Amino acid sequence: MMSGAAQSLFAALFPSECRICNAPLANLSRLPVCTECLGRIVPVPDTQCGVCAAVLPPGYPFGPEGAVCGQCRADLPSFDRAVCFGPYSDTLRELIHLLKYRHVRPAANLLGRYVARAARALPFGGRVMVVPVPLHKSKWRERTFNQAELIAWAAMRDLGAQCATAFQVRADVLVRRHATVSQVGMSREQRKNNLRGAFAVSGHADVRGAEILLVDDVLTTGATVSECARVLRIAGADKIWVATAARAVQDSVAAASYSQADSGEGTSPEWNTSEQVGGVPVQAGARGTSI
Ligand SMILES: [Zn+2]
Ligand SMILES: [Zn+2]
């Protein structure tokens, strides 16, 4: 049992209510979220695009290589494959918001664990650079941390304990040169052009022949990670994987783009209601596809 002084010190340091549902917290934890809320976080369905992890509608054709969404068939992203743990909705979205907007840093440990769980599906080689998607320095000054970097460190600790691969977090590899311009209302092509030049490989980083795991909190349309992968590829990277804690699906894509204004992945309502993706007619469930 804690002494009265220890109890009050603990109460001062840690909130006693779940930051998501306000229920009293029964257990002492650095993460102020109750077990009921955490229990509601579930993985994305298995019916995903084998390239960009977009959730596909039931009945979507699976070939011998798995399923590939219409958008990836029309225009392959610059990364080899993306994996994501859960849908960007409900408690998982709340957890990401706690980290990014309310600075509840212990949430990064759990989000990193989710990233590691998703990344276990990737065929890693012997050495992997874990590269967080960078923030522009103006955003970094405002937030004082890069959530993708905190998640990357936590993911690396988990992955390193489970795989023979040597993982090294390299937050110095990519730099974000432009502050974000809102992409709401832009077409897919405009969005791609808007991101051109937003990222660069820093001068001292040698990624020639490297195997890279790009890490971010959420994958919305995939435009941001694809642009990161493009510059890494030009700089000589060999394999480029992407792992995120959450994947925007269906209607949450639009919501994600608005709450995600700082990620540069804004999507327009038009994007979400387009009748065709990459020239292939899709059902509602397939609209959370990547660029
Ligand atoms: Zn709760
Ligand atoms: Zn895809």
PDB file of C-alpha atoms and ligand atoms in Angstrom:
ATOM      1  CA  MET A   1       0.000   0.000   0.000  1.00  0.00           C
ATOM      2  CA  MET A   2       1.173   3.516  -0.720  1.00  0.00           C
ATOM      3  CA  SER A   3       1.423   5.997   2.104  1.00  0.00           C
ATOM      4  CA  GLY A   4      -0.956   8.959   2.127  1.00  0.00           C
ATOM      5  CA  ALA A   5       1.821  11.233   0.926  1.00  0.00           C
ATOM      6  CA  ALA A   6       2.708   8.862  -1.883  1.00  0.00           C
ATOM      7  CA  GLN A   7      -0.961   8.590  -2.836  1.00  0.00           C
ATOM      8  CA  SER A   8      -1.363  12.339  -3.083  1.00  0.00           C
ATOM      9  CA  LEU A   9       1.905  12.676  -4.968  1.00  0.00           C
ATOM     10  CA  PHE A  10       0.687   9.997  -7.375  1.00  0.00           C
ATOM     11  CA  ALA A  11      -2.685  11.734  -7.737  1.00  0.00           C
ATOM     12  CA  ALA A  12      -0.887  14.966  -8.547  1.00  0.00           C
ATOM     13  CA  LEU A  13       1.312  13.315 -11.124  1.00  0.00           C
ATOM     14  CA  PHE A  14      -1.237  11.059 -12.733  1.00  0.00           C
ATOM     15  CA  PRO A  15      -4.869  11.774 -13.510  1.00  0.00           C
ATOM     16  CA  SER A  16      -7.318   9.434 -11.852  1.00  0.00           C
ATOM     17  CA  GLU A  17      -9.760   9.337 -14.728  1.00  0.00           C
ATOM     18  CA  CYS A  18      -9.568   7.755 -18.140  1.00  0.00           C
ATOM     19  CA  ARG A  19      -8.761  10.536 -20.607  1.00  0.00           C
ATOM     20  CA  ILE A  20     -11.058   8.965 -23.173  1.00  0.00           C
ATOM     21  CA  CYS A  21     -14.229   7.920 -21.291  1.00  0.00           C
ATOM     22  CA  ASN A  22     -13.692   9.661 -17.901  1.00  0.00           C
ATOM     23  CA  ALA A  23     -14.184   6.421 -15.959  1.00  0.00           C
ATOM     24  CA  PRO A  24     -12.146   6.226 -12.735  1.00  0.00           C
ATOM     25  CA  LEU A  25      -8.846   4.427 -13.314  1.00  0.00           C
ATOM     26  CA  ALA A  26      -8.499   1.226 -11.296  1.00  0.00           C
ATOM     27  CA  ASN A  27      -4.869   0.511 -12.102  1.00  0.00           C
ATOM     28  CA  LEU A  28      -1.761   2.600 -11.725  1.00  0.00           C
ATOM     29  CA  SER A  29      -0.411   3.251 -15.181  1.00  0.00           C
ATOM     30  CA  ARG A  30       1.524   5.976 -16.938  1.00  0.00           C
ATOM     31  CA  LEU A  31      -1.095   5.832 -19.676  1.00  0.00           C
ATOM     32  CA  PRO A  32      -4.294   7.427 -18.332  1.00  0.00           C
ATOM     33  CA  VAL A  33      -6.648   5.246 -20.373  1.00  0.00           C
ATOM     34  CA  CYS A  34      -8.826   2.523 -18.841  1.00  0.00           C
ATOM     35  CA  THR A  35      -8.591  -1.131 -19.829  1.00  0.00           C
ATOM     36  CA  GLU A  36     -12.161  -1.079 -21.219  1.00  0.00           C
ATOM     37  CA  CYS A  37     -11.223   1.656 -23.699  1.00  0.00           C
ATOM     38  CA  LEU A  38      -7.982  -0.103 -24.637  1.00  0.00           C
ATOM     39  CA  GLY A  39      -9.899  -3.354 -25.102  1.00  0.00           C
ATOM     40  CA  ARG A  40     -11.966  -1.697 -27.812  1.00  0.00           C
ATOM     41  CA  ILE A  41      -8.918  -1.192 -30.054  1.00  0.00           C
ATOM     42  CA  VAL A  42      -9.048  -3.911 -32.711  1.00  0.00           C
ATOM     43  CA  PRO A  43      -6.873  -4.690 -35.733  1.00  0.00           C
ATOM     44  CA  VAL A  44      -7.957  -3.804 -39.284  1.00  0.00           C
ATOM     45  CA  PRO A  45      -9.666  -6.636 -41.203  1.00  0.00           C
ATOM     46  CA  ASP A  46      -7.451  -9.014 -43.180  1.00  0.00           C
ATOM     47  CA  THR A  47      -8.992  -7.856 -46.451  1.00  0.00           C
ATOM     48  CA  GLN A  48      -6.361  -5.225 -47.208  1.00  0.00           C
ATOM     49  CA  CYS A  49      -4.491  -4.080 -50.264  1.00  0.00           C
ATOM     50  CA  GLY A  50      -1.167  -5.924 -50.230  1.00  0.00           C
ATOM     51  CA  VAL A  51       0.639  -2.708 -51.144  1.00  0.00           C
ATOM     52  CA  CYS A  52      -0.972   0.221 -49.314  1.00  0.00           C
ATOM     53  CA  ALA A  53      -3.027  -1.628 -46.653  1.00  0.00           C
ATOM     54  CA  ALA A  54      -6.282   0.007 -47.785  1.00  0.00           C
ATOM     55  CA  VAL A  55      -9.191  -1.970 -46.383  1.00  0.00           C
ATOM     56  CA  LEU A  56     -11.001  -3.621 -49.298  1.00  0.00           C
ATOM     57  CA  PRO A  57     -14.689  -4.484 -49.434  1.00  0.00           C
ATOM     58  CA  PRO A  58     -15.815  -8.066 -48.838  1.00  0.00           C
ATOM     59  CA  GLY A  59     -15.584 -10.110 -52.013  1.00  0.00           C
ATOM     60  CA  TYR A  60     -12.720  -8.084 -53.509  1.00  0.00           C
ATOM     61  CA  PRO A  61     -10.734 -10.383 -55.849  1.00  0.00           C
ATOM     62  CA  PHE A  62      -7.588 -11.868 -54.331  1.00  0.00           C
ATOM     63  CA  GLY A  63      -4.913 -13.037 -56.782  1.00  0.00           C
ATOM     64  CA  PRO A  64      -1.998 -15.335 -55.963  1.00  0.00           C
ATOM     65  CA  GLU A  65      -0.091 -12.283 -54.719  1.00  0.00           C
ATOM     66  CA  GLY A  66      -2.994 -11.170 -52.563  1.00  0.00           C
ATOM     67  CA  ALA A  67      -5.243  -8.226 -53.354  1.00  0.00           C
ATOM     68  CA  VAL A  68      -4.124  -4.944 -54.859  1.00  0.00           C
ATOM     69  CA  CYS A  69      -6.461  -1.960 -54.768  1.00  0.00           C
ATOM     70  CA  GLY A  70      -7.419  -0.008 -57.885  1.00  0.00           C
ATOM     71  CA  GLN A  71      -5.321   2.972 -56.947  1.00  0.00           C
ATOM     72  CA  CYS A  72      -2.143   0.923 -56.478  1.00  0.00           C
ATOM     73  CA  ARG A  73      -2.820  -0.887 -59.761  1.00  0.00           C
ATOM     74  CA  ALA A  74      -3.083   2.461 -61.545  1.00  0.00           C
ATOM     75  CA  ASP A  75      -0.179   4.173 -59.822  1.00  0.00           C
ATOM     76  CA  LEU A  76       2.106   2.195 -57.520  1.00  0.00           C
ATOM     77  CA  PRO A  77       3.298   4.137 -54.472  1.00  0.00           C
ATOM     78  CA  SER A  78       7.053   4.625 -54.037  1.00  0.00           C
ATOM     79  CA  PHE A  79       7.226   2.302 -51.018  1.00  0.00           C
ATOM     80  CA  ASP A  80       7.274  -1.484 -51.316  1.00  0.00           C
ATOM     81  CA  ARG A  81       4.513  -2.217 -48.836  1.00  0.00           C
ATOM     82  CA  ALA A  82       2.635  -0.537 -46.006  1.00  0.00           C
ATOM     83  CA  VAL A  83       1.217  -2.259 -42.944  1.00  0.00           C
ATOM     84  CA  CYS A  84      -1.068  -0.694 -40.346  1.00  0.00           C
ATOM     85  CA  PHE A  85      -2.390  -1.990 -37.057  1.00  0.00           C
ATOM     86  CA  GLY A  86      -5.951  -0.718 -36.641  1.00  0.00           C
ATOM     87  CA  PRO A  87      -8.629   1.439 -38.233  1.00  0.00           C
ATOM     88  CA  TYR A  88      -8.260   5.178 -37.603  1.00  0.00           C
ATOM     89  CA  SER A  89     -11.471   5.470 -35.629  1.00  0.00           C
ATOM     90  CA  ASP A  90     -12.882   5.373 -32.110  1.00  0.00           C
ATOM     91  CA  THR A  91     -10.397   4.620 -29.338  1.00  0.00           C
ATOM     92  CA  LEU A  92      -7.319   4.299 -31.542  1.00  0.00           C
ATOM     93  CA  ARG A  93      -7.989   7.735 -33.002  1.00  0.00           C
ATOM     94  CA  GLU A  94      -8.547   9.106 -29.483  1.00  0.00           C
ATOM     95  CA  LEU A  95      -5.254   7.597 -28.384  1.00  0.00           C
ATOM     96  CA  ILE A  96      -3.402   9.252 -31.276  1.00  0.00           C
ATOM     97  CA  HIS A  97      -5.078  12.563 -30.466  1.00  0.00           C
ATOM     98  CA  LEU A  98      -4.068  12.232 -26.794  1.00  0.00           C
ATOM     99  CA  LEU A  99      -0.467  11.978 -27.935  1.00  0.00           C
ATOM    100  CA  LYS A 100      -0.492  14.665 -30.620  1.00  0.00           C
ATOM    101  CA  TYR A 101      -2.821  17.291 -29.275  1.00  0.00           C
ATOM    102  CA  ARG A 102      -2.824  16.708 -25.518  1.00  0.00           C
ATOM    103  CA  HIS A 103       0.803  15.632 -25.266  1.00  0.00           C
ATOM    104  CA  VAL A 104       0.120  12.397 -23.362  1.00  0.00           C
ATOM    105  CA  ARG A 105       3.490  10.953 -24.296  1.00  0.00           C
ATOM    106  CA  PRO A 106       3.054   7.473 -22.743  1.00  0.00           C
ATOM    107  CA  ALA A 107       0.480   6.836 -25.506  1.00  0.00           C
ATOM    108  CA  ALA A 108       3.457   6.575 -27.876  1.00  0.00           C
ATOM    109  CA  ASN A 109       4.610   3.376 -26.151  1.00  0.00           C
ATOM    110  CA  LEU A 110       1.352   1.600 -26.897  1.00  0.00           C
ATOM    111  CA  LEU A 111       1.140   3.030 -30.425  1.00  0.00           C
ATOM    112  CA  GLY A 112       4.706   1.809 -30.992  1.00  0.00           C
ATOM    113  CA  ARG A 113       3.693  -1.644 -29.833  1.00  0.00           C
ATOM    114  CA  TYR A 114       0.878  -1.605 -32.400  1.00  0.00           C
ATOM    115  CA  VAL A 115       3.304  -0.517 -35.126  1.00  0.00           C
ATOM    116  CA  ALA A 116       5.633  -3.372 -34.163  1.00  0.00           C
ATOM    117  CA  ARG A 117       2.763  -5.843 -34.238  1.00  0.00           C
ATOM    118  CA  ALA A 118       1.810  -4.738 -37.771  1.00  0.00           C
ATOM    119  CA  ALA A 119       5.446  -4.646 -38.913  1.00  0.00           C
ATOM    120  CA  ARG A 120       6.031  -8.264 -37.947  1.00  0.00           C
ATOM    121  CA  ALA A 121       4.322  -9.215 -41.235  1.00  0.00           C
ATOM    122  CA  LEU A 122       7.183  -7.600 -43.196  1.00  0.00           C
ATOM    123  CA  PRO A 123      10.059  -9.722 -44.578  1.00  0.00           C
ATOM    124  CA  PHE A 124      12.904  -7.805 -42.930  1.00  0.00           C
ATOM    125  CA  GLY A 125      16.520  -8.456 -43.829  1.00  0.00           C
ATOM    126  CA  GLY A 126      19.453  -8.158 -41.455  1.00  0.00           C
ATOM    127  CA  ARG A 127      19.621  -4.418 -40.778  1.00  0.00           C
ATOM    128  CA  VAL A 128      16.804  -1.885 -40.933  1.00  0.00           C
ATOM    129  CA  MET A 129      16.828   1.897 -40.545  1.00  0.00           C
ATOM    130  CA  VAL A 130      13.662   2.967 -38.727  1.00  0.00           C
ATOM    131  CA  VAL A 131      12.864   6.429 -40.090  1.00  0.00           C
ATOM    132  CA  PRO A 132      10.047   8.515 -38.590  1.00  0.00           C
ATOM    133  CA  VAL A 133       8.129  10.833 -40.933  1.00  0.00           C
ATOM    134  CA  PRO A 134       9.574  14.220 -39.943  1.00  0.00           C
ATOM    135  CA  LEU A 135       7.708  17.307 -38.795  1.00  0.00           C
ATOM    136  CA  HIS A 136       8.555  20.728 -40.130  1.00  0.00           C
ATOM    137  CA  LYS A 137      10.585  22.657 -37.543  1.00  0.00           C
ATOM    138  CA  SER A 138       7.798  25.176 -36.977  1.00  0.00           C
ATOM    139  CA  LYS A 139       5.433  22.330 -36.065  1.00  0.00           C
ATOM    140  CA  TRP A 140       8.118  20.722 -33.923  1.00  0.00           C
ATOM    141  CA  ARG A 141       8.599  23.951 -31.966  1.00  0.00           C
ATOM    142  CA  GLU A 142       4.864  24.134 -31.343  1.00  0.00           C
ATOM    143  CA  ARG A 143       4.502  20.500 -30.246  1.00  0.00           C
ATOM    144  CA  THR A 144       8.048  20.077 -28.838  1.00  0.00           C
ATOM    145  CA  PHE A 145       8.202  16.487 -30.060  1.00  0.00           C
ATOM    146  CA  ASN A 146       7.584  14.459 -33.193  1.00  0.00           C
ATOM    147  CA  GLN A 147       4.964  11.820 -32.406  1.00  0.00           C
ATOM    148  CA  ALA A 148       6.230   9.625 -35.247  1.00  0.00           C
ATOM    149  CA  GLU A 149       9.685   9.601 -33.666  1.00  0.00           C
ATOM    150  CA  LEU A 150       8.375   8.605 -30.220  1.00  0.00           C
ATOM    151  CA  ILE A 151       6.332   5.834 -31.851  1.00  0.00           C
ATOM    152  CA  ALA A 152       9.364   4.715 -33.879  1.00  0.00           C
ATOM    153  CA  TRP A 153      11.510   4.361 -30.741  1.00  0.00           C
ATOM    154  CA  ALA A 154       8.821   2.318 -28.986  1.00  0.00           C
ATOM    155  CA  ALA A 155       8.280   0.144 -32.071  1.00  0.00           C
ATOM    156  CA  MET A 156      12.000  -0.461 -32.411  1.00  0.00           C
ATOM    157  CA  ARG A 157      12.281  -1.652 -28.806  1.00  0.00           C
ATOM    158  CA  ASP A 158       9.498  -4.178 -29.413  1.00  0.00           C
ATOM    159  CA  LEU A 159      10.739  -5.327 -32.805  1.00  0.00           C
ATOM    160  CA  GLY A 160      14.328  -5.581 -31.619  1.00  0.00           C
ATOM    161  CA  ALA A 161      13.256  -7.883 -28.814  1.00  0.00           C
ATOM    162  CA  GLN A 162      11.409 -10.179 -31.224  1.00  0.00           C
ATOM    163  CA  CYS A 163      13.411 -10.355 -34.463  1.00  0.00           C
ATOM    164  CA  ALA A 164      16.954 -11.223 -35.422  1.00  0.00           C
ATOM    165  CA  THR A 165      17.016  -8.007 -37.475  1.00  0.00           C
ATOM    166  CA  ALA A 166      19.076  -5.083 -36.141  1.00  0.00           C
ATOM    167  CA  PHE A 167      16.834  -2.001 -36.009  1.00  0.00           C
ATOM    168  CA  GLN A 168      18.223   1.485 -35.671  1.00  0.00           C
ATOM    169  CA  VAL A 169      16.040   4.591 -35.309  1.00  0.00           C
ATOM    170  CA  ARG A 170      17.324   7.325 -37.611  1.00  0.00           C
ATOM    171  CA  ALA A 171      15.346  10.525 -37.083  1.00  0.00           C
ATOM    172  CA  ASP A 172      18.117  12.439 -38.880  1.00  0.00           C
ATOM    173  CA  VAL A 173      17.660  10.821 -42.290  1.00  0.00           C
ATOM    174  CA  LEU A 174      14.661  12.806 -43.564  1.00  0.00           C
ATOM    175  CA  VAL A 175      13.963  16.508 -43.198  1.00  0.00           C
ATOM    176  CA  ARG A 176      10.724  18.316 -43.874  1.00  0.00           C
ATOM    177  CA  ARG A 177      11.537  21.421 -45.843  1.00  0.00           C
ATOM    178  CA  HIS A 178       8.070  22.930 -46.191  1.00  0.00           C
ATOM    179  CA  ALA A 179       5.485  23.705 -43.570  1.00  0.00           C
ATOM    180  CA  THR A 180       2.224  22.060 -44.492  1.00  0.00           C
ATOM    181  CA  VAL A 181      -0.087  23.527 -47.055  1.00  0.00           C
ATOM    182  CA  SER A 182      -3.678  22.395 -46.665  1.00  0.00           C
ATOM    183  CA  GLN A 183      -4.585  19.866 -49.338  1.00  0.00           C
ATOM    184  CA  VAL A 184      -8.325  20.043 -48.902  1.00  0.00           C
ATOM    185  CA  GLY A 185     -10.056  20.286 -52.273  1.00  0.00           C
ATOM    186  CA  MET A 186      -7.022  19.106 -54.238  1.00  0.00           C
ATOM    187  CA  SER A 187      -7.162  16.310 -56.758  1.00  0.00           C
ATOM    188  CA  ARG A 188      -4.892  13.328 -56.339  1.00  0.00           C
ATOM    189  CA  GLU A 189      -2.438  14.672 -58.884  1.00  0.00           C
ATOM    190  CA  GLN A 190      -2.442  18.148 -57.306  1.00  0.00           C
ATOM    191  CA  ARG A 191      -1.814  16.584 -53.922  1.00  0.00           C
ATOM    192  CA  LYS A 192       1.175  14.704 -55.237  1.00  0.00           C
ATOM    193  CA  ASN A 193       2.570  17.866 -56.793  1.00  0.00           C
ATOM    194  CA  ASN A 194       1.890  19.797 -53.598  1.00  0.00           C
ATOM    195  CA  LEU A 195       4.089  17.379 -51.662  1.00  0.00           C
ATOM    196  CA  ARG A 196       6.919  17.535 -54.172  1.00  0.00           C
ATOM    197  CA  GLY A 197       9.918  19.052 -52.473  1.00  0.00           C
ATOM    198  CA  ALA A 198       8.357  18.801 -49.011  1.00  0.00           C
ATOM    199  CA  PHE A 199      10.896  16.185 -47.902  1.00  0.00           C
ATOM    200  CA  ALA A 200      14.596  15.708 -48.477  1.00  0.00           C
ATOM    201  CA  VAL A 201      17.226  13.218 -47.417  1.00  0.00           C
ATOM    202  CA  SER A 202      19.660  15.116 -45.200  1.00  0.00           C
ATOM    203  CA  GLY A 203      23.084  15.655 -46.675  1.00  0.00           C
ATOM    204  CA  HIS A 204      25.020  13.500 -44.233  1.00  0.00           C
ATOM    205  CA  ALA A 205      22.676  10.506 -44.390  1.00  0.00           C
ATOM    206  CA  ASP A 206      23.836   7.632 -46.571  1.00  0.00           C
ATOM    207  CA  VAL A 207      20.883   5.447 -47.475  1.00  0.00           C
ATOM    208  CA  ARG A 208      22.418   3.726 -50.512  1.00  0.00           C
ATOM    209  CA  GLY A 209      21.337   0.098 -50.502  1.00  0.00           C
ATOM    210  CA  ALA A 210      19.537   0.577 -47.176  1.00  0.00           C
ATOM    211  CA  GLU A 211      16.422  -1.201 -45.987  1.00  0.00           C
ATOM    212  CA  ILE A 212      14.112   1.371 -44.436  1.00  0.00           C
ATOM    213  CA  LEU A 213      11.017   1.185 -42.262  1.00  0.00           C
ATOM    214  CA  LEU A 214       9.114   4.474 -42.434  1.00  0.00           C
ATOM    215  CA  VAL A 215       7.007   5.027 -39.323  1.00  0.00           C
ATOM    216  CA  ASP A 216       4.082   7.378 -38.773  1.00  0.00           C
ATOM    217  CA  ASP A 217       1.052   7.534 -36.494  1.00  0.00           C
ATOM    218  CA  VAL A 218      -1.609   7.245 -39.191  1.00  0.00           C
ATOM    219  CA  LEU A 219      -1.700   6.524 -42.893  1.00  0.00           C
ATOM    220  CA  THR A 220      -4.460   8.611 -44.453  1.00  0.00           C
ATOM    221  CA  THR A 221      -4.141   8.587 -48.252  1.00  0.00           C
ATOM    222  CA  GLY A 222      -0.519   7.440 -48.308  1.00  0.00           C
ATOM    223  CA  ALA A 223       0.613  10.546 -50.198  1.00  0.00           C
ATOM    224  CA  THR A 224       3.005  11.655 -47.449  1.00  0.00           C
ATOM    225  CA  VAL A 225       4.788   8.341 -46.946  1.00  0.00           C
ATOM    226  CA  SER A 226       4.914   7.777 -50.694  1.00  0.00           C
ATOM    227  CA  GLU A 227       6.667  11.127 -51.137  1.00  0.00           C
ATOM    228  CA  CYS A 228       9.106  10.275 -48.324  1.00  0.00           C
ATOM    229  CA  ALA A 229       9.767   6.953 -50.046  1.00  0.00           C
ATOM    230  CA  ARG A 230      10.285   8.669 -53.388  1.00  0.00           C
ATOM    231  CA  VAL A 231      13.135  10.854 -52.105  1.00  0.00           C
ATOM    232  CA  LEU A 232      14.659   7.921 -50.212  1.00  0.00           C
ATOM    233  CA  ARG A 233      14.527   5.846 -53.396  1.00  0.00           C
ATOM    234  CA  ILE A 234      16.250   8.603 -55.378  1.00  0.00           C
ATOM    235  CA  ALA A 235      18.939   8.713 -52.681  1.00  0.00           C
ATOM    236  CA  GLY A 236      19.548   5.012 -53.243  1.00  0.00           C
ATOM    237  CA  ALA A 237      17.422   3.190 -50.657  1.00  0.00           C
ATOM    238  CA  ASP A 238      16.755  -0.395 -51.667  1.00  0.00           C
ATOM    239  CA  LYS A 239      13.748  -1.643 -49.698  1.00  0.00           C
ATOM    240  CA  ILE A 240      11.208   0.773 -48.216  1.00  0.00           C
ATOM    241  CA  TRP A 241       8.502  -0.473 -45.868  1.00  0.00           C
ATOM    242  CA  VAL A 242       5.892   1.638 -44.108  1.00  0.00           C
ATOM    243  CA  ALA A 243       4.270   0.861 -40.760  1.00  0.00           C
ATOM    244  CA  THR A 244       1.699   2.991 -38.972  1.00  0.00           C
ATOM    245  CA  ALA A 245      -0.462   2.496 -35.931  1.00  0.00           C
ATOM    246  CA  ALA A 246      -3.666   3.414 -37.779  1.00  0.00           C
ATOM    247  CA  ARG A 247      -5.114   3.297 -41.289  1.00  0.00           C
ATOM    248  CA  ALA A 248      -7.871   5.644 -42.367  1.00  0.00           C
ATOM    249  CA  VAL A 249     -10.798   3.689 -43.780  1.00  0.00           C
ATOM    250  CA  GLN A 250     -13.939   4.775 -45.604  1.00  0.00           C
ATOM    251  CA  ASP A 251     -15.595   7.753 -43.954  1.00  0.00           C
ATOM    252  CA  SER A 252     -12.790   8.186 -41.461  1.00  0.00           C
ATOM    253  CA  VAL A 253     -10.531   9.257 -44.337  1.00  0.00           C
ATOM    254  CA  ALA A 254     -12.306  12.586 -44.565  1.00  0.00           C
ATOM    255  CA  ALA A 255     -12.337  13.033 -40.790  1.00  0.00           C
ATOM    256  CA  ALA A 256      -8.682  12.076 -40.566  1.00  0.00           C
ATOM    257  CA  SER A 257      -7.676  14.599 -43.162  1.00  0.00           C
ATOM    258  CA  TYR A 258      -9.221  17.425 -41.220  1.00  0.00           C
ATOM    259  CA  SER A 259      -7.797  16.452 -37.841  1.00  0.00           C
ATOM    260  CA  GLN A 260      -4.531  15.581 -39.580  1.00  0.00           C
ATOM    261  CA  ALA A 261      -3.986  18.985 -41.151  1.00  0.00           C
ATOM    262  CA  ASP A 262      -0.401  18.980 -39.884  1.00  0.00           C
ATOM    263  CA  SER A 263       0.492  15.777 -41.680  1.00  0.00           C
ATOM    264  CA  GLY A 264      -0.068  17.286 -45.092  1.00  0.00           C
ATOM    265  CA  GLU A 265      -2.462  14.522 -45.989  1.00  0.00           C
ATOM    266  CA  GLY A 266      -5.604  16.572 -46.290  1.00  0.00           C
ATOM    267  CA  THR A 267      -8.251  15.053 -48.477  1.00  0.00           C
ATOM    268  CA  SER A 268     -11.239  16.687 -50.025  1.00  0.00           C
ATOM    269  CA  PRO A 269     -14.789  15.466 -49.660  1.00  0.00           C
ATOM    270  CA  GLU A 270     -14.676  14.986 -53.449  1.00  0.00           C
ATOM    271  CA  TRP A 271     -11.847  12.541 -53.013  1.00  0.00           C
ATOM    272  CA  ASN A 272     -13.957  10.446 -50.722  1.00  0.00           C
ATOM    273  CA  THR A 273     -16.967  10.402 -53.000  1.00  0.00           C
ATOM    274  CA  SER A 274     -15.240   9.748 -56.310  1.00  0.00           C
ATOM    275  CA  GLU A 275     -16.885   6.963 -58.273  1.00  0.00           C
ATOM    276  CA  GLN A 276     -13.677   5.455 -59.525  1.00  0.00           C
ATOM    277  CA  VAL A 277     -10.276   4.943 -58.034  1.00  0.00           C
ATOM    278  CA  GLY A 278      -7.468   4.500 -60.509  1.00  0.00           C
ATOM    279  CA  GLY A 279      -9.960   3.761 -63.262  1.00  0.00           C
ATOM    280  CA  VAL A 280     -11.308   0.745 -61.415  1.00  0.00           C
ATOM    281  CA  PRO A 281     -14.846   0.997 -60.071  1.00  0.00           C
ATOM    282  CA  VAL A 282     -14.834   0.381 -56.364  1.00  0.00           C
ATOM    283  CA  GLN A 283     -17.386  -0.019 -53.642  1.00  0.00           C
ATOM    284  CA  ALA A 284     -17.584   2.271 -50.680  1.00  0.00           C
ATOM    285  CA  GLY A 285     -15.251   0.112 -48.623  1.00  0.00           C
ATOM    286  CA  ALA A 286     -12.357   0.508 -51.008  1.00  0.00           C
ATOM    287  CA  ARG A 287     -12.218   4.259 -50.971  1.00  0.00           C
ATOM    288  CA  GLY A 288      -9.677   4.404 -48.193  1.00  0.00           C
ATOM    289  CA  THR A 289      -7.023   3.719 -50.747  1.00  0.00           C
ATOM    290  CA  SER A 290      -3.572   5.139 -50.856  1.00  0.00           C
ATOM    291  CA  ILE A 291      -2.045   7.409 -53.407  1.00  0.00           C
TER     292      ILE A 291
HETATM  293 ZN    ZN B   1     -11.880   4.683 -20.679  1.00  0.00          ZN
HETATM  294 ZN    ZN B   2      -3.373  -0.144 -52.489  1.00  0.00          ZN
END
